XYZ file of C-alpha atoms in Angstrom:
65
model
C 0.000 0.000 0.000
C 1.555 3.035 -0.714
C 1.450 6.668 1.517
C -1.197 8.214 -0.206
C -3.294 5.079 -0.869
C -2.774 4.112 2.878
C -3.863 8.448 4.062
C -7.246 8.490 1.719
C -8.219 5.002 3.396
C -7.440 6.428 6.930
C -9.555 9.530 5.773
C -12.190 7.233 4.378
C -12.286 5.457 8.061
C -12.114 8.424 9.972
C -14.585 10.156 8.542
C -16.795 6.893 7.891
C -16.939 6.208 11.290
C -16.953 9.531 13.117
C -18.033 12.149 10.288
C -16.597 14.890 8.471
C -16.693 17.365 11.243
C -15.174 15.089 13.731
C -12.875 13.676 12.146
C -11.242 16.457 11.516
C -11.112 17.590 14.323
C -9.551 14.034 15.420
C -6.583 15.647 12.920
C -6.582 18.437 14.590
C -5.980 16.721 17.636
C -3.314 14.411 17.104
C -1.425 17.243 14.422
C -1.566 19.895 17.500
C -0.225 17.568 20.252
C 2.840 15.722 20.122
C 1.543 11.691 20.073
C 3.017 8.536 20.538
C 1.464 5.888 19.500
C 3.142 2.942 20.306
C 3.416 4.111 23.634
C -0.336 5.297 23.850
C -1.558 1.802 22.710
C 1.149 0.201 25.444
C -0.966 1.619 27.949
C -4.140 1.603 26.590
C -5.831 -1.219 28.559
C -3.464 -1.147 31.481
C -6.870 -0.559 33.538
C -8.729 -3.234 32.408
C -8.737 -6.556 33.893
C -8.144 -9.480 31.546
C -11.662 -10.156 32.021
C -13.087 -7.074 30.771
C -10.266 -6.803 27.606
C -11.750 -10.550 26.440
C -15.389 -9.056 27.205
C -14.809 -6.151 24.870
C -12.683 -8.341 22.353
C -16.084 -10.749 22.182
C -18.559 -7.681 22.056
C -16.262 -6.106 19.122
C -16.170 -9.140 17.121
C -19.754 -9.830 17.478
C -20.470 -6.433 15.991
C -17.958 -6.831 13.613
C -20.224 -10.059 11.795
């Protein structure tokens, strides 16, 4: 996939899933700030128990059919 193929289906996502005026704003966001996201997504479900991460993994995959 190359860059630009790879940014208009991350726009097409974003803006699928949120809409136009919020996902630009999700840009805004994450241009304005300075973001990490390997360590964000490290700590992303450090406050979940195991039990609650496989609940939300089943409820997303359920959805997902």
């Amino acid at each position: 996939m190359t860059d630009t193929v790879l940014k208009n289906e991350g726009i097409r996502v974003l803006t699928q899933n949120l809409g136009k005026v919020e996902a630009e704003r999700f840009i805004s966001l994450i241009i304005r700030e300075p973001f990490d996201y390997t360590a964000w997504r490290k700590n992303l479900f450090d406050d979940m128990s195991i039990e609650e991460l496989s609940a939300k993994a089943t409820e997303f995959a359920e959805n997902e059919k």
